[in-house]
Each structure stands twice: as C-alpha cells, then as structure tokens.
Short mmCIF file of C-alpha atoms in Angstrom, two decimals:
data_model
loop_
_atom_site.label_atom_id
_atom_site.label_comp_id
_atom_site.label_asym_id
_atom_site.label_seq_id
_atom_site.Cartn_x
_atom_site.Cartn_y
_atom_site.Cartn_z
CA MET F 1 -47.43 -151.23 155.58
CA HIS F 2 -46.13 -148.20 157.47
CA GLY F 3 -47.12 -144.55 157.29
CA ILE F 4 -45.98 -141.33 158.92
CA LEU F 5 -48.66 -138.84 160.02
CA SER F 6 -47.94 -135.17 159.47
CA GLY F 7 -50.71 -132.59 159.61
CA GLU F 8 -53.49 -133.59 157.23
CA GLU F 9 -51.65 -136.37 155.38
CA VAL F 10 -49.97 -139.70 155.88
CA ALA F 11 -46.82 -140.50 153.91
CA VAL F 12 -46.12 -144.08 152.81
CA ALA F 13 -42.56 -145.03 151.86
CA ARG F 14 -41.72 -145.88 148.27
CA VAL F 15 -41.22 -149.56 149.10
CA ASP F 16 -44.92 -149.89 149.97
CA ALA F 17 -46.34 -147.36 147.53
CA GLU F 18 -46.97 -149.56 144.52
CA SER F 19 -49.52 -151.80 146.22
CA PHE F 20 -51.51 -148.83 147.44
CA GLU F 21 -51.45 -147.07 144.09
CA LEU F 22 -52.90 -150.11 142.33
CA ARG F 23 -55.88 -149.97 144.64
CA GLY F 24 -56.61 -146.33 143.91
CA TYR F 25 -55.34 -144.82 147.15
CA GLY F 26 -53.40 -141.64 147.60
CA ARG F 27 -51.27 -139.40 145.45
CA LYS F 28 -47.85 -140.57 144.34
CA GLU F 29 -44.98 -138.10 144.35
CA ALA F 30 -43.80 -137.52 140.79
CA LYS F 31 -40.30 -137.98 139.50
CA GLY F 32 -38.18 -134.90 140.07
CA ALA F 33 -39.31 -134.43 143.66
CA LYS F 34 -36.78 -134.41 146.46
CA GLU F 35 -35.00 -137.74 146.76
CA GLU F 36 -36.64 -138.63 150.08
CA ARG F 37 -40.11 -137.87 148.63
CA GLU F 38 -39.80 -139.28 145.12
CA GLY F 39 -41.99 -142.33 144.60
CA ARG F 40 -43.67 -142.20 148.00
CA LEU F 41 -47.44 -142.14 148.41
CA THR F 42 -49.37 -139.43 150.23
CA LEU F 43 -52.67 -140.50 151.77
CA SER F 44 -55.47 -138.26 152.95
CA LEU F 45 -56.70 -138.66 156.51
CA GLU F 46 -59.83 -140.46 155.28
CA GLU F 47 -57.81 -142.92 153.20
CA ALA F 48 -55.41 -143.56 156.06
CA ALA F 49 -58.26 -144.07 158.55
CA PHE F 50 -59.92 -146.59 156.24
CA LEU F 51 -56.72 -148.61 155.92
CA LEU F 52 -55.94 -148.29 159.63
CA GLU F 53 -59.39 -149.56 160.62
CA ALA F 54 -58.95 -152.48 158.21
CA GLY F 55 -55.61 -153.34 159.83
CA LYS F 56 -53.66 -152.76 156.61
CA ILE F 57 -51.36 -150.00 157.83
CA VAL F 58 -49.44 -148.96 160.92
CA ILE F 59 -49.31 -145.20 161.44
CA ARG F 60 -46.89 -143.21 163.58
CA LYS F 61 -46.64 -139.50 164.12
CA GLU F 62 -43.69 -137.79 162.50
CA THR F 63 -42.51 -136.59 165.93
CA GLU F 64 -43.20 -139.89 167.72
CA LYS F 65 -41.98 -142.61 165.38
CA GLU F 66 -41.59 -145.19 168.11
CA SER F 67 -45.28 -145.61 169.09
CA ALA F 68 -48.01 -146.62 166.65
CA LEU F 69 -51.29 -144.71 166.81
CA THR F 70 -54.50 -146.40 167.82
CA LEU F 71 -57.60 -145.74 165.73
CA GLU F 72 -58.97 -143.52 168.51
CA GLU F 73 -55.76 -141.48 168.63
CA PHE F 74 -55.78 -141.09 164.87
CA PHE F 75 -59.41 -139.93 164.88
CA ARG F 76 -58.64 -137.44 167.63
CA HIS F 77 -55.87 -135.95 165.48
CA ALA F 78 -58.09 -135.86 162.37
CA LEU F 79 -60.88 -134.06 164.24
CA GLU F 80 -58.43 -131.34 165.24
CA ILE F 81 -57.70 -130.79 161.55
CA PHE F 82 -61.25 -131.23 160.24
CA PRO F 83 -64.04 -130.72 162.83
CA ASN F 84 -66.44 -132.57 160.47
CA PHE F 85 -64.06 -135.49 159.98
CA GLY F 86 -66.57 -137.93 161.46
CA ALA F 87 -69.11 -137.23 158.70
CA ARG F 88 -66.37 -137.15 156.04
CA TYR F 89 -65.04 -140.54 157.07
CA ILE F 90 -68.50 -142.14 157.24
CA VAL F 91 -69.18 -141.04 153.66
CA TYR F 92 -65.74 -142.08 152.43
CA LYS F 93 -66.04 -145.52 154.01
CA ASP F 94 -69.54 -146.04 152.60
CA LEU F 95 -68.45 -145.20 149.05
CA LYS F 96 -65.32 -147.35 149.23
CA GLN F 97 -67.34 -150.31 150.47
CA ARG F 98 -69.71 -149.82 147.53
CA GLY F 99 -66.77 -150.21 145.15
CA TYR F 100 -66.27 -146.58 144.15
CA VAL F 101 -62.99 -144.80 143.76
CA VAL F 102 -63.05 -141.76 146.04
CA HIS F 103 -60.39 -139.08 146.09
CA PRO F 104 -60.25 -136.07 148.41
CA GLY F 105 -60.46 -132.82 146.49
CA GLY F 106 -62.84 -130.33 144.98
CA VAL F 107 -65.28 -129.38 147.74
CA ASP F 108 -64.95 -132.54 149.84
CA PHE F 109 -64.46 -135.58 147.56
CA TRP F 110 -64.13 -136.46 143.91
CA LEU F 111 -66.19 -139.52 142.99
CA TYR F 112 -65.08 -141.75 140.11
CA SER F 113 -66.96 -144.54 138.41
CA ARG F 114 -66.36 -148.03 139.74
CA GLY F 115 -63.08 -149.49 138.51
CA THR F 116 -61.67 -146.13 137.39
CA LYS F 117 -58.31 -144.96 138.66
CA PRO F 118 -57.69 -141.24 139.24
CA GLY F 119 -55.74 -140.00 136.23
CA GLU F 120 -57.27 -142.48 133.77
CA LYS F 121 -60.61 -140.69 133.47
CA PRO F 122 -61.93 -137.51 135.08
CA ALA F 123 -64.21 -137.75 138.10
CA ARG F 124 -67.93 -137.67 137.28
CA HIS F 125 -69.09 -136.05 140.52
CA PHE F 126 -67.91 -133.98 143.40
CA ILE F 127 -69.45 -134.41 146.81
CA ARG F 128 -70.35 -131.88 149.48
CA ILE F 129 -70.74 -133.49 152.91
CA LEU F 130 -73.04 -132.22 155.67
CA SER F 131 -74.35 -133.60 158.94
CA GLU F 132 -78.05 -133.42 159.75
CA ARG F 133 -77.43 -130.49 162.13
CA GLU F 134 -75.69 -128.31 159.57
CA PHE F 135 -77.27 -125.64 157.38
CA LEU F 136 -76.89 -124.76 153.71
CA SER F 137 -77.74 -121.33 152.35
CA VAL F 138 -79.30 -120.80 148.95
CA LYS F 139 -76.26 -118.66 148.09
CA ASP F 140 -73.86 -121.51 148.96
CA LEU F 141 -75.97 -123.92 146.91
CA GLU F 142 -75.81 -121.56 143.95
CA ASP F 143 -72.02 -121.31 144.30
CA LEU F 144 -71.72 -125.12 144.35
CA LEU F 145 -73.76 -125.39 141.14
CA ILE F 146 -71.62 -122.75 139.43
CA LEU F 147 -68.51 -124.66 140.49
CA ALA F 148 -69.99 -127.93 139.18
CA HIS F 149 -70.85 -126.29 135.86
CA ASN F 150 -67.39 -124.77 135.47
CA MET F 151 -65.70 -128.10 136.24
CA ARG F 152 -68.20 -130.10 134.16
CA LYS F 153 -69.07 -132.28 137.11
CA GLU F 154 -72.33 -133.35 138.72
CA LEU F 155 -72.98 -132.18 142.26
CA ILE F 156 -73.92 -134.61 145.03
CA ILE F 157 -74.80 -133.57 148.57
CA ALA F 158 -74.27 -136.30 151.17
CA VAL F 159 -76.10 -135.84 154.47
CA VAL F 160 -75.10 -137.96 157.47
CA ASP F 161 -77.84 -138.33 160.08
CA ASP F 162 -77.67 -139.16 163.79
CA GLU F 163 -77.79 -142.90 163.07
CA SER F 164 -74.80 -142.52 160.73
CA ASP F 165 -77.01 -143.32 157.74
CA ILE F 166 -76.25 -141.37 154.58
CA THR F 167 -78.70 -139.85 152.14
CA TYR F 168 -77.30 -138.81 148.78
CA TYR F 169 -78.93 -135.99 146.84
CA ARG F 170 -78.31 -135.16 143.20
CA VAL F 171 -78.39 -131.39 142.66
CA LYS F 172 -78.67 -129.78 139.25
CA GLU F 173 -80.20 -126.89 137.37
CA ALA F 174 -83.81 -127.69 136.51
CA LYS F 175 -84.93 -127.70 132.88
CA PHE F 176 -88.53 -127.35 131.72
CA ASN F 177 -89.99 -128.74 128.51
CA ALA F 178 -93.65 -127.88 127.92
CA ILE F 179 -95.59 -130.31 125.74
CA GLU F 180 -97.71 -127.60 124.13
CA THR F 181 -97.73 -123.83 123.84
CA ARG F 182 -100.26 -121.63 125.56
CA ALA F 183 -103.11 -120.18 123.48
CA ASP F 184 -103.23 -117.01 125.59
CA LYS F 185 -99.79 -115.99 124.32
CA ALA F 186 -101.33 -115.42 120.91
CA GLY F 187 -104.25 -113.44 122.36
CA GLU F 188 -106.70 -116.26 121.78
CA MET F 189 -107.95 -116.52 125.35
CA ARG F 190 -111.12 -114.60 124.78
CA GLY F 191 -111.96 -114.61 121.15
CA GLU F 192 -111.59 -111.06 119.83
CA GLY F 193 -110.11 -109.73 123.09
CA GLY F 194 -111.52 -107.55 125.86
CA GLU F 195 -111.48 -107.74 129.66
CA GLY F 196 -113.54 -109.69 132.17
CA THR F 197 -115.25 -108.00 135.12
CA ALA F 198 -113.94 -109.14 138.50
CA PHE F 199 -113.81 -107.99 142.12
CA LEU F 200 -111.68 -108.68 145.16
CA LEU F 201 -112.77 -111.31 147.65
CA GLY F 202 -110.12 -111.37 150.38
CA ASP F 203 -107.24 -113.48 149.10
CA LYS F 204 -109.25 -114.45 146.00
CA VAL F 205 -110.56 -112.64 142.93
CA LEU F 206 -114.06 -113.46 141.67
CA LEU F 207 -114.73 -113.29 137.92
CA ARG F 208 -118.42 -112.65 137.21
CA ASP F 209 -118.46 -113.09 133.41
CA ALA F 210 -119.84 -116.65 133.15
CA ALA F 211 -118.80 -117.28 129.54
CA PHE F 212 -115.27 -115.99 130.09
CA ALA F 213 -115.06 -117.87 133.39
CA GLU F 214 -115.91 -121.16 131.68
CA THR F 215 -113.34 -120.49 128.95
CA LEU F 216 -110.58 -119.76 131.45
CA TYR F 217 -111.41 -122.81 133.53
CA LYS F 218 -112.05 -125.44 130.86
CA ASN F 219 -109.61 -124.32 128.18
CA HIS F 220 -106.80 -122.86 130.27
CA PHE F 221 -107.10 -124.47 133.73
CA TYR F 222 -107.40 -121.20 135.68
CA GLY F 223 -109.05 -121.03 139.10
CA THR F 224 -112.04 -122.90 140.50
CA LEU F 225 -115.42 -122.75 138.76
CA THR F 226 -118.44 -122.42 141.08
CA LYS F 227 -121.86 -123.96 140.47
CA GLU F 228 -123.12 -120.47 139.60
CA GLY F 229 -120.62 -120.18 136.76
CA ARG F 230 -118.26 -117.74 138.50
CA LEU F 231 -114.51 -118.24 138.63
CA LEU F 232 -112.49 -117.97 141.84
CA LEU F 233 -108.91 -116.99 141.02
CA SER F 234 -105.85 -117.02 143.27
CA LEU F 235 -103.88 -113.79 143.66
CA VAL F 236 -101.10 -114.92 141.32
CA GLU F 237 -103.57 -116.09 138.66
CA ALA F 238 -105.42 -112.78 138.84
CA ALA F 239 -102.20 -110.75 138.63
CA TYR F 240 -101.12 -112.69 135.54
CA LEU F 241 -104.47 -112.08 133.81
CA ILE F 242 -104.56 -108.40 134.82
CA LYS F 243 -101.07 -107.80 133.44
CA ARG F 244 -102.26 -109.29 130.13
CA GLU F 245 -105.33 -107.03 130.16
CA ARG F 246 -107.79 -109.89 130.64
CA LEU F 247 -109.34 -108.53 133.85
CA GLU F 248 -110.65 -105.01 134.49
CA MET F 249 -108.21 -104.02 137.22
CA LYS F 250 -105.09 -101.84 137.48
CA PHE F 251 -101.99 -103.97 137.75
CA GLU F 252 -100.05 -101.57 140.00
CA GLN F 253 -102.93 -101.22 142.46
CA PHE F 254 -103.54 -104.95 142.50
CA ILE F 255 -99.85 -105.63 143.24
CA GLU F 256 -100.03 -103.28 146.23
CA TYR F 257 -103.14 -105.07 147.48
CA ALA F 258 -101.68 -108.56 146.99
CA THR F 259 -98.35 -107.64 148.62
CA ALA F 260 -100.19 -106.31 151.68
CA MET F 261 -102.16 -109.57 151.79
CA GLU F 262 -99.10 -111.82 151.32
CA HIS F 263 -95.63 -110.50 152.17
CA ASP F 264 -93.74 -112.73 149.71
CA PHE F 265 -96.26 -112.25 146.91
CA MET F 266 -93.82 -110.71 144.41
CA ASN F 267 -91.41 -113.63 144.69
CA LYS F 268 -94.23 -116.11 144.09
CA TYR F 269 -95.73 -114.06 141.28
CA ALA F 270 -92.41 -113.70 139.45
CA VAL F 271 -91.94 -117.49 139.47
CA TYR F 272 -95.57 -118.09 138.47
CA GLU F 273 -95.29 -115.71 135.53
CA ASP F 274 -91.99 -117.19 134.40
CA LEU F 275 -93.37 -120.74 134.45
CA MET F 276 -96.54 -119.70 132.62
CA GLU F 277 -94.49 -117.96 129.94
CA LYS F 278 -92.51 -121.16 129.47
CA GLY F 279 -95.78 -122.82 128.39
CA LEU F 280 -96.44 -124.71 131.62
CA VAL F 281 -99.68 -125.03 133.60
CA VAL F 282 -99.21 -123.82 137.18
CA LYS F 283 -101.50 -124.55 140.13
CA THR F 284 -101.15 -124.33 143.90
CA GLY F 285 -98.91 -126.93 145.53
CA PHE F 286 -100.32 -126.44 149.04
CA LYS F 287 -101.41 -130.07 149.46
CA PHE F 288 -97.82 -131.12 148.79
CA GLY F 289 -96.29 -128.51 151.09
CA SER F 290 -94.99 -126.40 148.18
CA HIS F 291 -96.01 -123.17 146.51
CA PHE F 292 -96.86 -124.64 143.10
CA ARG F 293 -97.42 -127.89 141.24
CA VAL F 294 -96.68 -127.84 137.52
CA TYR F 295 -98.20 -129.64 134.53
CA LYS F 296 -96.51 -129.86 131.14
CA ALA F 297 -99.84 -129.78 129.29
CA LEU F 298 -103.49 -128.96 129.98
CA ASN F 299 -104.78 -132.49 129.44
CA LEU F 300 -102.42 -134.27 131.84
CA LYS F 301 -103.93 -135.83 134.98
CA HIS F 302 -100.77 -135.67 137.08
CA SER F 303 -98.35 -132.83 137.68
CA SER F 304 -94.66 -133.41 136.98
CA ASP F 305 -93.01 -130.96 139.37
CA LEU F 306 -93.36 -129.33 142.76
CA ILE F 307 -91.99 -125.79 142.94
CA HIS F 308 -91.09 -124.01 146.15
CA VAL F 309 -90.07 -120.35 145.98
CA LEU F 310 -87.15 -119.15 148.09
CA PRO F 311 -85.48 -115.76 148.49
CA ARG F 312 -81.74 -115.73 147.95
CA GLU F 313 -81.14 -115.14 151.66
CA HIS F 314 -82.90 -118.38 152.64
CA VAL F 315 -80.94 -120.98 154.62
CA PHE F 316 -81.89 -124.67 154.48
CA SER F 317 -81.86 -126.93 157.48
CA MET F 318 -81.16 -130.50 156.48
CA SER F 319 -84.50 -131.67 157.90
CA GLU F 320 -86.34 -129.10 155.76
CA LEU F 321 -84.51 -130.28 152.67
CA ALA F 322 -85.06 -133.96 153.45
CA ARG F 323 -88.77 -133.45 154.12
CA ALA F 324 -89.44 -131.64 150.83
CA VAL F 325 -87.44 -134.06 148.68
CA ARG F 326 -88.88 -137.15 150.38
CA LEU F 327 -92.46 -135.96 149.83
CA ALA F 328 -91.84 -135.17 146.15
CA HIS F 329 -90.15 -138.54 145.67
CA GLY F 330 -93.11 -140.28 147.29
CA VAL F 331 -95.59 -138.76 144.83
CA LYS F 332 -93.26 -139.27 141.84
CA LYS F 333 -92.55 -135.62 141.15
CA ARG F 334 -89.42 -133.54 140.81
CA MET F 335 -88.67 -131.23 143.74
CA ILE F 336 -87.56 -127.88 142.39
CA PHE F 337 -86.55 -124.84 144.38
CA ALA F 338 -86.94 -121.48 142.64
CA GLN F 339 -84.43 -118.93 143.85
CA THR F 340 -85.49 -115.31 143.44
CA PHE F 341 -83.73 -111.96 143.72
CA LYS F 342 -86.34 -110.00 145.66
CA LYS F 343 -85.19 -106.39 145.22
CA SER F 344 -84.91 -106.68 141.45
CA LEU F 345 -88.31 -108.35 141.17
CA ILE F 346 -90.08 -105.63 143.13
CA LYS F 347 -88.33 -102.84 141.27
CA ASN F 348 -89.34 -104.30 137.91
CA ALA F 349 -92.76 -105.59 138.95
CA VAL F 350 -94.75 -103.71 136.33
CA GLN F 351 -92.49 -103.93 133.28
CA THR F 352 -90.53 -107.11 133.66
CA SER F 353 -89.41 -108.72 130.42
CA GLN F 354 -89.20 -112.48 130.09
CA GLN F 355 -85.42 -112.32 129.66
CA THR F 356 -85.11 -110.22 132.82
CA LEU F 357 -87.21 -112.74 134.74
CA GLU F 358 -85.03 -115.61 133.57
CA ASP F 359 -81.96 -113.71 134.77
CA GLN F 360 -83.55 -113.14 138.18
CA ILE F 361 -84.86 -116.66 138.81
CA LYS F 362 -82.80 -119.82 139.12
CA TYR F 363 -84.39 -123.27 139.31
CA VAL F 364 -82.59 -126.01 141.23
CA GLU F 365 -83.72 -129.64 141.16
CA ILE F 366 -82.82 -131.75 144.19
CA GLY F 367 -83.60 -135.45 144.26
CA ARG F 368 -82.53 -138.54 146.17
CA MET F 369 -80.16 -140.85 144.37
CA LYS F 370 -78.92 -144.40 144.79
CA LEU F 371 -75.23 -145.11 144.51
#
C-alpha cells in the first residue's frame, strides 16, 4: 500500500482504497470529485501512523516521492502540525487495539461502537485528549458539555500520563434524585414554628434550645449534638436555617460574618442551599477532600456523592482531577463538581429563588470508565 503525505493527511490511491475502507480507515472521496481524487482514500495522520508502524503502508511526501518516510520522520512531520500528536497517537492506537472504530473529528476523535463503520451508525462518543501536564478550565469543560449535548454524544476525556498510560473519564451533567422530601419545606421542622436561640462560636453556631437541637439533629441530620444537648452547626447549616427563620439571627449580618470568616462562603452556601432544596441531605465532605458529601435520604448509612464547589474561573490540573475522581471511586461515590457564578450569587444572596440558583449552578459528574 502506498500513500502520499500532504499537510495533515495522507492520500491513498484508488487501487488500494477498497481494502482500507473495509477496515474502517479514512475518508473516501465521493463520486463527482476531480478525476485524480475520485475514489481515493484520505487518511488522518493518526491513521497513517498506525498503518505505517504496522508495516502496512509506505508513505512518501508529496514533494519527495522517491524516498519513503521512516516512522521517526513521519512523527516529526506530524508534531509540526499537531504539537500534541504524541498523546493523540497513543490514544488512537490504544482504542484501535481494543477493537474500536476511531475517526478523527469533533474535538479530537469520534468513537464508534466495536464493529461499526463510520456512516452506518453515528458515533456514540467524542474524545478530548490531554497529557498529564495540561490544564482544563471549568469554562472549557462547560463548553465541551454543551457541545456534547448539542451533538447528542457522550463526552470522554482521555489523559495520557508520563508512562504513556491512559485514563479515560466519562463526563456528564449530574442528576439528583432524592428518595424522600424534606419535612422542613412544609414548615414542620419545629412543630408550630418559631425560632431557636443561637450564638456565634468562631466558625460554628451553637444552638442552646435543647428540644429544638434534638429535633434538628435526630429528625433532620443537622450539626453535631453535644452531651449537654446543644447543637453545633456549620456556617452553611446555620445560614440555611436563618434564611428559613429557624434561628434568631439576621441573615444579611450573618452572611457578612461568614464571608469574612471564609472567603468562598457564598459559593459553598449557594450549592448547599440548592442541594437541600432538591430534597438531599448535605454534610461536610472534608474527610474525603471535598466540600460536601450527599445522602439521598435521612436513614441511609452511606453517602452517594461527593460535591466540590468551584468558581467558573477555576482551572483544573490533571493531577487534581485524577486525585479527586480516584478517591471518590475508591469509596464508591460519584465525584461531582459544582460550578458557580460568583458575582450573581453574591448579588442575589438574600433573595435568591430556587430557579435562579439552578440557573447559576451547574453540576458535572466525572468518573473513570473502562473501554
């Protein structure tokens, strides 16, 4: 088999094209093209490199048709076109050897089910390829998810590490399904209503009403109950209860206090409130390296999700992403990143509707996947 290298593609003459097409390689020129192009096959650099390494094709440059390129010379040319060609080729080769049909396009590659030829069925996934030294912003991740949604594809991020091993991550919008609704939505948290007496204790709030404290702790899973019957609440728990007029404090003043204590408090609080309003039980995720752990119901022993709150301007390193997802996978939980829009959240801190919160917060689930 012979191919001619020109820019970012390798052209295979019509006489050889049929055998390549049957194996799912390349893009065949349609009828009606120029006579010299009609019926020939155009290979991407990754496809051509795979065939060249396997000894199935001889490649020459368009301007130097007499001398065949070595694999090293071909790679050198490909790296001039795509600086990340090394990572792209490692992923392409891995997927081909696993029996998948891979086609360049979309962001980096289209991925088809095993045995499917491009054109017979649409691709199921598109793949974004990164090396372990690259970075991925929350904004770029959001754009990739929007693209996946618009194309009706599933997004996969492939990360190539320094040992040329590949970790595949499935990325999708996170959905939440609470098992039961929250009694406090209906105003049933404290019988006939009223507010509990509490005071500030550094980065905690101490509720002194013993009866109310026991109700909040045993029936609604708030805070930590002391031996003396008092309830220690976190700042986000206290803010949620104050906003619902369950604690005798001014919401605006408390927000100022909490924000001075914790610079990203409003981002965390907005996510906490949104999750609580969805009917979930939310507790600190500190022991798991995240902001929150989430339960679908009060009586469950194990949380289902880890939630980490990120501002929209956040940029992931691949090691940060790998560490969070690996830990969540190890404890059998979903790793979910909550993206917030900080300016809007602060502006609407006091009178934020649930619909507004949902518009300002996006939840992204990232998990390892086997291919």
